[in-house]
Amino acid sequence: MKVKPMKKEKPAAKGLGVLKKSKTDIQKAKKVKSAGPVKESAAKVAAAAKLLEKKKEVKLVKASKTKADKKDAEQENEPPQKLVQTNGESPVKQEKGSKSMKETANEEKMPPLNGKGPKPAKQVTDEEDPSKTRNESKAARRERELKLKALKKKQLKAGGKVVSKVSEETLALVPEQLVTEASFRKLYEVVHNKFNEKGNKLFGDDLKYALQAVAVKVPRCPLRICRVALPHTLMRKEDEMCLIVKDNARGRDVDYLPTLHHWEDKLKELSVGYNVQVIPFQQLKRDYSSFEMKRKLVHRFERFVVDARVSGHVFSFLGTQFARRGKNPIAVKLDSDAKIKESIEQAALVQTFRQTYSGPVTEIKFAAHWMPVEQAVANGMALLEQLKTVYPGGWLNVQAINLKTVCEKSYSLPIYVSTIDPNLVPVPIITGPRQVFVQKQQKLFSKQTGGKYEVTKDGVVRRVKKPSADGENNEPDSDVEMTLEDFQPDDDDNWVPYDDEPPARPRTGGRPRQRGPKMRIK
């Protein structure tokens, strides 16, 4: 017998064993011998027979369709022949809407499939037509719009024309005094006593009262914060006031502690009655630069006062968190030491409110719950008197005044309602300080350019449009830079064009500048 040589096994890697294959490892699946054909049930046999019958019927229908189509095609290709009836009479003309012979023949040839014949085509009526319904809906909308416009015109004619200026007759209808002091005192005591009860002592002495003025016509005015000076302050001696002052030394990395100690010592010498905390502007920029810290700063102090020399920088730095809550710092002159105490005490008397153009309601705080009734009444009467000048449109534009509590559980009481016809009151138009500044700059720029260029509200310089013969400006808007040829300066004018800017001074002293990136050597 010949002996077969052993197969060479490949060497395994370190730490791994060699797997040997054997006949016992791999086993083939054995075929299961069938015991014989399985007898099917009678129900399955019947179902199979029905399926075969249906298939035969479908084949017959298809064959009949193909034969009918072939005949139709042959008849179409043949020339038309005159049809003659068996009696010899001429055939009757086919009426419109009646079925043709081909259609009737096809219907006769088509046998019903399982009792379901071919569905007849639906005839679309005028009522079910979607295009007609859409047109009708559009027409109905147009009719409604025209009717609404006609009603508005009638209402305007009945109401009269919109008044642009106030007449002397309408001014004579305004009362000399909106509310008497005695009636105001009684109304205030009613609201004050209501919140002195046991169940309404949730806010305590921090509860504040305001006058809510409702306008007859919404004014056209810029969105800004206005201030009103009252005879008695709403701040207590324990309330904290923040004073933002200018730094004594200029620079970015300058220490603010000397400035802080200087102003703290000065306020102690002057003996200001309020609890004033000083924050230098450098400290404000370092510690309260984030959004979260500004929000905490708003709720920390009752009143904010700022040195007038840095008021513009402070307003832009604090942002919307202060403007939204009406806590923008009040500018105060701190140049002379003799007027520091007086100016801080006057700032404590000032009360702020927001002047808007989006709604007719304006709220102005005038008293706190801890104040005696006499001081609260004095503040309320002074505020009513100042509404003549502060409120847009004056007393003529005041529809109603309500005495209201400034808290979540609000309670209002009407103290005045106007009886003047609203059609006699014009819409008050107020030009803010920014708009006045823009108008001044526009006049100055048009004078310098000879009326060829103008400045928009957004600060864009563009060429003035020349109206056509029809009186319309057909020229497109063009934001073109001004050329020096178009500019003719006056003799006494010191205005310098942007092309003739003075040259920058050469750099002198200091270390020499390093050009290029700095290399780090380890």
Short mmCIF file of C-alpha atoms in Angstrom, two decimals:
data_model
loop_
_atom_site.label_atom_id
_atom_site.label_comp_id
_atom_site.label_asym_id
_atom_site.label_seq_id
_atom_site.Cartn_x
_atom_site.Cartn_y
_atom_site.Cartn_z
CA MET A 1 0.00 0.00 0.00
CA LYS A 2 1.06 3.46 -0.76
CA VAL A 3 0.98 5.89 2.11
CA LYS A 4 -0.10 9.44 1.34
CA PRO A 5 2.27 12.11 2.65
CA MET A 6 1.02 14.53 5.31
CA LYS A 7 0.07 18.07 4.25
CA LYS A 8 2.39 20.77 5.46
CA GLU A 9 0.65 23.04 7.96
CA LYS A 10 1.35 26.72 7.97
CA PRO A 11 3.13 28.00 11.07
CA ALA A 12 0.77 29.80 13.46
CA ALA A 13 1.52 33.15 15.01
CA LYS A 14 2.78 33.45 18.54
CA GLY A 15 0.17 32.71 21.17
CA LEU A 16 -2.21 31.00 18.69
CA GLY A 17 -2.94 27.30 18.33
CA VAL A 18 -3.22 25.26 15.11
CA LEU A 19 -6.73 24.05 14.18
CA LYS A 20 -6.89 20.62 12.57
CA LYS A 21 -9.72 19.71 10.25
CA SER A 22 -11.32 16.29 10.53
CA LYS A 23 -14.18 14.44 8.84
CA THR A 24 -16.30 14.68 11.96
CA ASP A 25 -16.18 18.51 11.97
CA ILE A 26 -18.16 19.02 8.74
CA GLN A 27 -21.44 17.11 8.40
CA LYS A 28 -23.84 17.31 5.47
CA ALA A 29 -27.55 17.74 6.10
CA LYS A 30 -29.46 14.53 5.47
CA LYS A 31 -32.42 14.59 3.11
CA VAL A 32 -35.69 13.73 4.76
CA LYS A 33 -37.54 11.04 2.89
CA SER A 34 -41.09 11.99 2.08
CA ALA A 35 -43.71 9.55 3.33
CA GLY A 36 -45.75 10.00 0.10
CA PRO A 37 -48.05 12.57 -1.55
CA VAL A 38 -50.20 14.49 0.93
CA LYS A 39 -53.86 14.53 0.15
CA GLU A 40 -55.26 18.07 -0.23
CA SER A 41 -58.54 19.10 1.38
CA ALA A 42 -61.79 19.42 -0.58
CA ALA A 43 -62.01 23.21 0.06
CA LYS A 44 -58.61 23.87 -1.51
CA VAL A 45 -59.48 21.82 -4.58
CA ALA A 46 -62.71 23.79 -5.07
CA ALA A 47 -60.89 27.15 -4.75
CA ALA A 48 -58.31 26.10 -7.36
CA ALA A 49 -61.07 25.08 -9.77
CA LYS A 50 -62.76 28.51 -9.42
CA LEU A 51 -59.49 30.29 -10.19
CA LEU A 52 -59.05 28.29 -13.39
CA GLU A 53 -62.59 29.15 -14.53
CA LYS A 54 -61.96 32.90 -13.92
CA LYS A 55 -58.73 32.80 -15.93
CA LYS A 56 -60.55 31.16 -18.86
CA GLU A 57 -63.26 33.87 -18.79
CA VAL A 58 -60.66 36.67 -18.82
CA LYS A 59 -58.92 35.10 -21.82
CA LEU A 60 -62.21 34.89 -23.73
CA VAL A 61 -62.97 38.59 -23.01
CA LYS A 62 -59.54 39.66 -24.25
CA ALA A 63 -59.93 37.63 -27.44
CA SER A 64 -63.35 39.20 -28.16
CA LYS A 65 -61.90 42.70 -27.60
CA THR A 66 -59.07 42.16 -30.06
CA LYS A 67 -61.49 40.85 -32.76
CA ALA A 68 -63.81 43.87 -32.34
CA ASP A 69 -60.86 46.33 -32.57
CA LYS A 70 -59.67 44.68 -35.81
CA LYS A 71 -63.11 45.01 -37.40
CA ASP A 72 -63.34 48.69 -36.41
CA ALA A 73 -59.94 49.39 -37.95
CA GLU A 74 -60.96 47.71 -41.23
CA GLN A 75 -64.20 49.70 -41.40
CA GLU A 76 -62.37 52.98 -40.81
CA ASN A 77 -59.98 52.28 -43.69
CA GLU A 78 -62.84 51.47 -46.13
CA PRO A 79 -64.65 54.35 -47.93
CA PRO A 80 -68.02 55.42 -46.48
CA GLN A 81 -71.05 53.63 -47.93
CA LYS A 82 -74.66 54.68 -47.93
CA LEU A 83 -76.74 52.64 -45.60
CA VAL A 84 -80.09 51.39 -46.87
CA GLN A 85 -82.75 49.83 -44.73
CA THR A 86 -84.56 46.59 -45.60
CA ASN A 87 -87.71 48.52 -46.56
CA GLY A 88 -85.71 50.63 -49.02
CA GLU A 89 -86.10 53.82 -47.05
CA SER A 90 -83.20 56.12 -46.23
CA PRO A 91 -81.63 55.67 -42.80
CA VAL A 92 -82.68 57.89 -39.98
CA LYS A 93 -80.18 60.57 -38.98
CA GLN A 94 -78.45 59.99 -35.66
CA GLU A 95 -79.40 62.51 -33.03
CA LYS A 96 -76.84 64.26 -30.90
CA GLY A 97 -76.19 62.58 -27.58
CA SER A 98 -77.40 59.14 -28.84
CA LYS A 99 -75.04 56.16 -28.91
CA SER A 100 -73.41 55.03 -32.14
CA MET A 101 -73.71 51.51 -33.60
CA LYS A 102 -70.13 50.69 -32.71
CA GLU A 103 -70.69 51.53 -29.06
CA THR A 104 -73.86 49.41 -28.91
CA ALA A 105 -72.10 46.51 -30.62
CA ASN A 106 -69.18 46.66 -28.23
CA GLU A 107 -71.56 46.74 -25.26
CA GLU A 108 -73.39 43.68 -26.58
CA LYS A 109 -70.14 41.80 -27.19
CA MET A 110 -68.69 42.58 -23.78
CA PRO A 111 -69.99 39.97 -21.37
CA PRO A 112 -70.34 40.90 -17.71
CA LEU A 113 -67.42 39.82 -15.56
CA ASN A 114 -68.65 38.25 -12.29
CA GLY A 115 -71.87 40.20 -12.59
CA LYS A 116 -70.03 43.52 -12.96
CA GLY A 117 -70.27 45.13 -16.34
CA PRO A 118 -68.31 48.14 -17.65
CA LYS A 119 -69.16 51.31 -15.80
CA PRO A 120 -70.74 54.05 -17.96
CA ALA A 121 -68.89 57.39 -18.20
CA LYS A 122 -70.14 60.07 -15.80
CA GLN A 123 -71.66 63.18 -17.33
CA VAL A 124 -70.29 66.31 -15.58
CA THR A 125 -73.13 68.72 -14.82
CA ASP A 126 -72.83 72.50 -14.42
CA GLU A 127 -73.27 72.24 -10.66
CA GLU A 128 -70.39 69.73 -10.27
CA ASP A 129 -67.94 71.67 -12.50
CA PRO A 130 -65.04 72.83 -10.20
CA SER A 131 -63.89 75.66 -12.51
CA LYS A 132 -67.33 77.29 -12.32
CA THR A 133 -67.38 77.07 -8.50
CA ARG A 134 -63.96 78.75 -8.32
CA ASN A 135 -65.07 81.59 -10.57
CA GLU A 136 -68.23 82.04 -8.52
CA SER A 137 -66.22 82.18 -5.27
CA LYS A 138 -63.89 84.84 -6.75
CA ALA A 139 -66.84 86.89 -7.89
CA ALA A 140 -68.43 86.64 -4.43
CA ARG A 141 -65.21 87.83 -2.80
CA ARG A 142 -64.99 90.81 -5.13
CA GLU A 143 -68.57 91.76 -4.36
CA ARG A 144 -67.86 91.60 -0.61
CA GLU A 145 -64.74 93.77 -0.96
CA LEU A 146 -66.63 96.37 -2.97
CA LYS A 147 -69.42 96.45 -0.39
CA LEU A 148 -66.91 96.93 2.46
CA LYS A 149 -65.23 99.80 0.60
CA ALA A 150 -68.59 101.46 0.01
CA LEU A 151 -69.48 101.13 3.72
CA LYS A 152 -66.14 102.66 4.77
CA LYS A 153 -66.69 105.61 2.44
CA LYS A 154 -70.15 106.19 3.91
CA GLN A 155 -68.75 106.06 7.45
CA LEU A 156 -66.04 108.57 6.58
CA LYS A 157 -68.58 110.91 5.03
CA ALA A 158 -70.83 110.61 8.07
CA GLY A 159 -67.90 111.16 10.48
CA GLY A 160 -66.48 114.12 8.57
CA LYS A 161 -62.98 114.98 7.41
CA VAL A 162 -59.86 114.23 9.46
CA VAL A 163 -58.72 117.37 11.25
CA SER A 164 -55.07 118.35 10.68
CA LYS A 165 -54.92 121.38 13.02
CA VAL A 166 -56.57 122.25 16.31
CA SER A 167 -59.10 125.06 16.20
CA GLU A 168 -59.76 127.54 19.00
CA GLU A 169 -63.29 126.18 19.44
CA THR A 170 -62.00 122.67 20.26
CA LEU A 171 -59.40 124.05 22.67
CA ALA A 172 -62.17 125.89 24.51
CA LEU A 173 -63.85 122.51 25.20
CA VAL A 174 -60.86 121.28 27.24
CA PRO A 175 -61.55 121.71 31.01
CA GLU A 176 -59.31 123.91 33.13
CA GLN A 177 -58.76 121.07 35.64
CA LEU A 178 -59.13 117.38 34.89
CA VAL A 179 -59.64 116.22 38.50
CA THR A 180 -59.97 118.24 41.71
CA GLU A 181 -57.58 117.52 44.60
CA ALA A 182 -60.41 116.46 46.95
CA SER A 183 -61.84 113.91 44.51
CA PHE A 184 -58.36 112.56 43.72
CA ARG A 185 -57.67 112.10 47.45
CA LYS A 186 -60.89 110.13 47.95
CA LEU A 187 -60.21 107.87 44.98
CA TYR A 188 -56.62 107.24 46.08
CA GLU A 189 -57.73 106.38 49.63
CA VAL A 190 -60.22 103.81 48.26
CA VAL A 191 -57.44 101.97 46.38
CA HIS A 192 -54.91 102.40 49.22
CA ASN A 193 -57.28 101.01 51.87
CA LYS A 194 -58.16 98.05 49.66
CA PHE A 195 -54.53 96.90 49.69
CA ASN A 196 -54.20 97.49 53.44
CA GLU A 197 -56.49 94.54 54.12
CA LYS A 198 -55.12 91.22 55.38
CA GLY A 199 -55.62 89.29 52.15
CA ASN A 200 -53.94 91.94 49.96
CA LYS A 201 -50.63 92.40 51.83
CA LEU A 202 -48.62 90.29 49.40
CA PHE A 203 -46.35 93.07 48.11
CA GLY A 204 -46.26 95.17 51.28
CA ASP A 205 -44.66 98.60 51.07
CA ASP A 206 -43.04 97.83 47.68
CA LEU A 207 -46.41 98.19 45.94
CA LYS A 208 -46.52 101.19 43.58
CA TYR A 209 -49.33 103.21 42.01
CA ALA A 210 -49.47 104.68 38.51
CA LEU A 211 -51.68 106.87 36.33
CA GLN A 212 -52.79 105.16 33.10
CA ALA A 213 -53.49 107.65 30.29
CA VAL A 214 -55.50 106.48 27.24
CA ALA A 215 -55.05 108.52 24.04
CA VAL A 216 -57.81 109.58 21.64
CA LYS A 217 -55.45 109.28 18.62
CA VAL A 218 -52.24 107.23 18.65
CA PRO A 219 -49.42 109.75 18.22
CA ARG A 220 -46.74 109.67 15.52
CA CYS A 221 -43.65 109.92 17.65
CA PRO A 222 -40.30 108.14 18.01
CA LEU A 223 -39.90 105.34 20.54
CA ARG A 224 -38.01 106.87 23.46
CA ILE A 225 -37.84 107.13 27.26
CA CYS A 226 -39.23 110.36 28.76
CA ARG A 227 -38.74 111.73 32.28
CA VAL A 228 -41.01 113.59 34.68
CA ALA A 229 -39.92 115.40 37.89
CA LEU A 230 -42.20 114.87 40.91
CA PRO A 231 -42.25 116.88 44.19
CA HIS A 232 -41.65 113.75 46.37
CA THR A 233 -39.36 110.82 45.61
CA LEU A 234 -40.50 107.20 45.42
CA MET A 235 -37.19 106.01 46.92
CA ARG A 236 -36.64 105.27 50.59
CA LYS A 237 -33.42 105.98 52.48
CA GLU A 238 -32.62 102.24 52.58
CA ASP A 239 -32.94 101.79 48.78
CA GLU A 240 -29.65 101.45 46.90
CA MET A 241 -28.66 103.90 44.18
CA CYS A 242 -25.87 103.21 41.67
CA LEU A 243 -23.58 106.07 40.63
CA ILE A 244 -21.46 105.43 37.50
CA VAL A 245 -18.53 107.86 37.42
CA LYS A 246 -15.74 108.75 35.02
CA ASP A 247 -12.26 107.24 35.61
CA ASN A 248 -9.61 109.60 36.96
CA ALA A 249 -6.89 108.04 34.79
CA ARG A 250 -7.40 107.09 31.15
CA GLY A 251 -6.29 103.76 29.69
CA ARG A 252 -7.32 100.16 29.20
CA ASP A 253 -5.28 98.42 31.90
CA VAL A 254 -5.61 101.18 34.50
CA ASP A 255 -6.67 100.18 38.01
CA TYR A 256 -10.10 101.56 38.96
CA LEU A 257 -9.64 101.30 42.76
CA PRO A 258 -8.20 104.85 43.19
CA THR A 259 -11.26 106.29 41.41
CA LEU A 260 -13.58 104.20 43.58
CA HIS A 261 -11.96 105.33 46.88
CA HIS A 262 -11.88 108.97 45.74
CA TRP A 263 -15.65 109.12 45.10
CA GLU A 264 -16.60 107.13 48.20
CA ASP A 265 -14.67 109.59 50.41
CA LYS A 266 -16.24 112.56 48.62
CA LEU A 267 -19.82 111.26 49.12
CA LYS A 268 -19.14 110.68 52.83
CA GLU A 269 -17.99 114.28 53.23
CA LEU A 270 -21.08 115.60 51.44
CA SER A 271 -23.37 113.28 53.51
CA VAL A 272 -25.78 112.31 50.73
CA GLY A 273 -29.02 110.99 52.24
CA TYR A 274 -29.32 107.88 50.03
CA ASN A 275 -27.38 104.61 50.04
CA VAL A 276 -25.18 105.37 47.02
CA GLN A 277 -22.78 102.76 45.60
CA VAL A 278 -20.06 103.95 43.21
CA ILE A 279 -19.04 101.96 40.10
CA PRO A 280 -16.26 103.42 37.89
CA PHE A 281 -16.75 103.04 34.16
CA GLN A 282 -13.65 100.83 33.89
CA GLN A 283 -15.09 98.41 36.47
CA LEU A 284 -18.45 98.41 34.65
CA LYS A 285 -16.78 97.33 31.40
CA ARG A 286 -14.75 94.59 33.10
CA ASP A 287 -17.27 93.01 35.51
CA TYR A 288 -20.58 93.57 33.69
CA SER A 289 -19.75 92.89 30.04
CA SER A 290 -21.81 89.67 29.75
CA PHE A 291 -25.57 89.57 29.17
CA GLU A 292 -26.26 87.71 32.43
CA MET A 293 -24.31 90.20 34.58
CA LYS A 294 -26.16 93.15 33.02
CA ARG A 295 -29.48 91.49 33.84
CA LYS A 296 -28.41 91.01 37.47
CA LEU A 297 -27.26 94.62 37.65
CA VAL A 298 -30.71 95.89 36.56
CA HIS A 299 -32.47 94.10 39.43
CA ARG A 300 -29.81 94.97 42.00
CA PHE A 301 -30.38 98.75 42.21
CA GLU A 302 -33.52 100.85 42.37
CA ARG A 303 -32.09 103.87 40.52
CA PHE A 304 -29.06 104.48 38.26
CA VAL A 305 -27.23 107.79 37.97
CA VAL A 306 -24.32 108.50 35.61
CA ASP A 307 -21.79 111.27 35.15
CA ALA A 308 -22.86 113.44 32.22
CA ARG A 309 -19.34 113.31 30.75
CA VAL A 310 -19.60 109.55 30.03
CA SER A 311 -23.39 109.20 29.71
CA GLY A 312 -23.31 108.43 25.95
CA HIS A 313 -20.78 105.61 26.36
CA VAL A 314 -22.71 104.13 29.29
CA PHE A 315 -26.07 104.15 27.42
CA SER A 316 -24.61 102.24 24.46
CA PHE A 317 -22.81 99.77 26.76
CA LEU A 318 -25.80 98.85 28.95
CA GLY A 319 -28.08 98.04 25.99
CA THR A 320 -31.69 96.86 25.87
CA GLN A 321 -31.87 95.31 29.36
CA PHE A 322 -32.06 98.81 30.91
CA ALA A 323 -34.12 100.48 28.16
CA ARG A 324 -36.82 97.76 28.25
CA ARG A 325 -37.37 98.21 32.01
CA GLY A 326 -37.17 102.01 31.90
CA LYS A 327 -34.05 102.06 34.09
CA ASN A 328 -31.67 103.98 31.86
CA PRO A 329 -29.26 105.97 34.05
CA ILE A 330 -30.09 109.64 34.64
CA ALA A 331 -27.33 112.01 33.57
CA VAL A 332 -25.97 114.22 36.37
CA LYS A 333 -23.35 117.02 36.33
CA LEU A 334 -20.52 116.18 38.74
CA ASP A 335 -18.04 118.91 37.70
CA SER A 336 -18.39 121.14 40.76
CA ASP A 337 -18.33 119.69 44.29
CA ALA A 338 -20.92 122.20 45.52
CA LYS A 339 -23.67 120.84 43.21
CA ILE A 340 -23.01 117.08 43.57
CA LYS A 341 -25.42 116.54 46.48
CA GLU A 342 -28.14 118.70 44.92
CA SER A 343 -27.91 116.99 41.51
CA ILE A 344 -28.12 113.47 43.05
CA GLU A 345 -31.18 114.46 45.11
CA GLN A 346 -32.87 115.90 42.01
CA ALA A 347 -32.17 112.66 40.11
CA ALA A 348 -34.03 110.75 42.86
CA LEU A 349 -37.18 112.82 42.15
CA VAL A 350 -37.22 111.96 38.43
CA GLN A 351 -39.60 109.26 37.19
CA THR A 352 -39.25 107.64 33.74
CA PHE A 353 -41.84 106.24 31.32
CA ARG A 354 -41.83 104.89 27.76
CA GLN A 355 -43.34 106.93 24.93
CA THR A 356 -44.54 104.60 22.15
CA TYR A 357 -46.33 104.84 18.81
CA SER A 358 -47.80 101.31 18.82
CA GLY A 359 -50.68 101.71 21.30
CA PRO A 360 -52.88 104.30 23.02
CA VAL A 361 -52.01 103.41 26.67
CA THR A 362 -49.21 105.01 28.72
CA GLU A 363 -48.40 104.28 32.40
CA ILE A 364 -46.48 106.65 34.69
CA LYS A 365 -45.66 105.76 38.31
CA PHE A 366 -46.31 108.51 40.84
CA ALA A 367 -46.54 106.95 44.38
CA ALA A 368 -45.52 104.00 46.57
CA HIS A 369 -47.55 102.22 49.26
CA TRP A 370 -45.23 103.32 52.10
CA MET A 371 -45.66 107.03 51.25
CA PRO A 372 -48.12 109.14 53.26
CA VAL A 373 -51.37 110.03 51.51
CA GLU A 374 -50.55 113.74 51.30
CA GLN A 375 -47.29 113.14 49.40
CA ALA A 376 -48.97 110.66 47.03
CA VAL A 377 -51.79 113.13 46.26
CA ALA A 378 -49.26 115.94 45.67
CA ASN A 379 -47.34 113.73 43.22
CA GLY A 380 -50.55 112.74 41.39
CA MET A 381 -51.78 116.31 40.98
CA ALA A 382 -48.33 117.45 39.76
CA LEU A 383 -48.27 114.62 37.20
CA LEU A 384 -51.74 115.53 35.90
CA GLU A 385 -50.58 119.13 35.45
CA GLN A 386 -47.45 118.03 33.54
CA LEU A 387 -49.49 115.93 31.10
CA LYS A 388 -50.32 119.21 29.34
CA THR A 389 -46.78 119.47 27.97
CA VAL A 390 -45.24 115.98 28.37
CA TYR A 391 -48.05 113.89 26.88
CA PRO A 392 -48.29 114.01 23.03
CA GLY A 393 -51.30 116.14 22.14
CA GLY A 394 -51.79 117.45 25.69
CA TRP A 395 -55.07 117.17 27.58
CA LEU A 396 -57.01 117.34 24.31
CA ASN A 397 -55.63 113.93 23.27
CA VAL A 398 -56.48 112.30 26.63
CA GLN A 399 -59.52 110.03 26.33
CA ALA A 400 -59.46 108.63 29.89
CA ILE A 401 -57.23 108.45 33.00
CA ASN A 402 -57.22 105.48 35.37
CA LEU A 403 -55.59 105.06 38.79
CA LYS A 404 -53.85 101.67 38.71
CA THR A 405 -51.61 99.45 40.85
CA VAL A 406 -48.34 98.29 39.28
CA CYS A 407 -48.25 94.60 40.22
CA GLU A 408 -49.48 91.20 39.09
CA LYS A 409 -52.76 91.67 40.98
CA SER A 410 -53.63 94.93 39.23
CA TYR A 411 -56.62 97.06 40.20
CA SER A 412 -57.70 100.13 38.23
CA LEU A 413 -60.22 102.86 38.96
CA PRO A 414 -61.29 105.51 36.37
CA ILE A 415 -60.85 109.09 37.53
CA TYR A 416 -61.44 111.06 34.28
CA VAL A 417 -63.28 110.45 30.97
CA SER A 418 -63.27 112.95 28.08
CA THR A 419 -66.54 114.03 26.43
CA ILE A 420 -64.95 115.82 23.44
CA ASP A 421 -65.80 114.49 19.95
CA PRO A 422 -62.78 112.39 18.77
CA ASN A 423 -63.24 113.64 15.17
CA LEU A 424 -62.20 117.12 16.31
CA VAL A 425 -58.87 115.85 17.69
CA PRO A 426 -55.96 115.74 15.20
CA VAL A 427 -53.21 113.10 15.23
CA PRO A 428 -50.28 114.53 17.23
CA ILE A 429 -46.95 114.50 15.37
CA ILE A 430 -43.74 114.79 17.44
CA THR A 431 -40.25 115.17 15.98
CA GLY A 432 -37.60 113.62 18.19
CA PRO A 433 -34.08 114.94 18.72
CA ARG A 434 -32.62 112.47 16.19
CA GLN A 435 -35.07 113.54 13.50
CA VAL A 436 -34.24 117.20 14.15
CA PHE A 437 -30.54 116.40 13.80
CA VAL A 438 -31.12 114.52 10.51
CA GLN A 439 -33.12 117.42 9.05
CA LYS A 440 -30.37 119.84 10.01
CA GLN A 441 -27.71 117.68 8.33
CA GLN A 442 -29.83 117.32 5.18
CA LYS A 443 -30.12 121.08 4.82
CA LEU A 444 -26.40 121.56 5.37
CA PHE A 445 -25.48 118.84 2.85
CA SER A 446 -27.84 120.16 0.16
CA LYS A 447 -26.31 123.61 0.62
CA GLN A 448 -22.78 122.27 0.21
CA THR A 449 -23.58 120.21 -2.91
CA GLY A 450 -25.80 122.81 -4.56
CA GLY A 451 -28.94 120.70 -4.19
CA LYS A 452 -27.62 117.87 -6.41
CA TYR A 453 -27.26 115.29 -3.62
CA GLU A 454 -29.23 114.39 -0.50
CA VAL A 455 -28.79 112.28 2.63
CA THR A 456 -31.43 109.74 3.66
CA LYS A 457 -32.40 108.84 7.25
CA ASP A 458 -30.15 105.79 7.07
CA GLY A 459 -27.13 107.93 6.15
CA VAL A 460 -27.02 106.98 2.42
CA VAL A 461 -25.89 109.70 0.00
CA ARG A 462 -27.78 109.70 -3.31
CA ARG A 463 -28.46 111.98 -6.24
CA VAL A 464 -31.63 114.06 -6.14
CA LYS A 465 -34.30 112.85 -8.59
CA LYS A 466 -35.56 115.32 -11.19
CA PRO A 467 -39.34 115.08 -11.73
CA SER A 468 -40.53 114.49 -15.31
CA ALA A 469 -43.21 116.43 -17.19
CA ASP A 470 -45.90 114.18 -15.66
CA GLY A 471 -44.68 115.09 -12.18
CA GLU A 472 -43.38 111.58 -11.42
CA ASN A 473 -39.84 110.51 -10.57
CA ASN A 474 -39.05 107.84 -13.16
CA GLU A 475 -35.32 107.72 -12.42
CA PRO A 476 -34.15 104.72 -10.36
CA ASP A 477 -32.57 105.17 -6.92
CA SER A 478 -28.82 105.60 -7.25
CA ASP A 479 -26.39 105.50 -4.32
CA VAL A 480 -23.56 107.36 -6.04
CA GLU A 481 -20.54 108.79 -4.28
CA MET A 482 -20.13 112.53 -4.54
CA THR A 483 -17.37 113.81 -6.83
CA LEU A 484 -15.20 116.83 -6.15
CA GLU A 485 -16.33 118.53 -9.38
CA ASP A 486 -19.92 118.69 -8.12
CA PHE A 487 -18.84 120.27 -4.83
CA GLN A 488 -18.38 124.04 -4.66
CA PRO A 489 -17.41 125.06 -1.11
CA ASP A 490 -18.12 128.49 0.29
CA ASP A 491 -15.31 130.96 1.00
CA ASP A 492 -15.78 130.91 4.77
CA ASP A 493 -16.51 127.17 4.99
CA ASN A 494 -13.93 124.92 6.66
CA TRP A 495 -15.49 121.70 5.38
CA VAL A 496 -12.87 119.22 4.06
CA PRO A 497 -13.82 116.68 1.33
CA TYR A 498 -13.08 113.02 1.94
CA ASP A 499 -10.42 112.90 -0.83
CA ASP A 500 -8.34 115.70 0.75
CA GLU A 501 -7.88 114.24 4.23
CA PRO A 502 -4.83 115.48 6.14
CA PRO A 503 -1.90 113.02 6.03
CA ALA A 504 -1.21 110.90 9.10
CA ARG A 505 1.72 111.85 11.34
CA PRO A 506 4.84 109.68 11.06
CA ARG A 507 5.50 107.34 13.99
CA THR A 508 8.31 108.54 16.28
CA GLY A 509 9.89 106.79 19.28
CA GLY A 510 9.19 103.39 20.77
CA ARG A 511 10.43 99.99 19.80
CA PRO A 512 10.82 99.15 16.09
CA ARG A 513 7.88 97.31 14.55
CA GLN A 514 8.29 93.62 13.78
CA ARG A 515 7.18 92.68 10.30
CA GLY A 516 5.72 89.23 9.68
CA PRO A 517 4.62 86.53 12.11
CA LYS A 518 6.48 85.98 15.36
CA MET A 519 8.38 82.68 15.60
CA ARG A 520 8.39 80.77 18.86
CA ILE A 521 11.67 79.02 19.66
CA LYS A 522 11.51 76.23 22.22
#
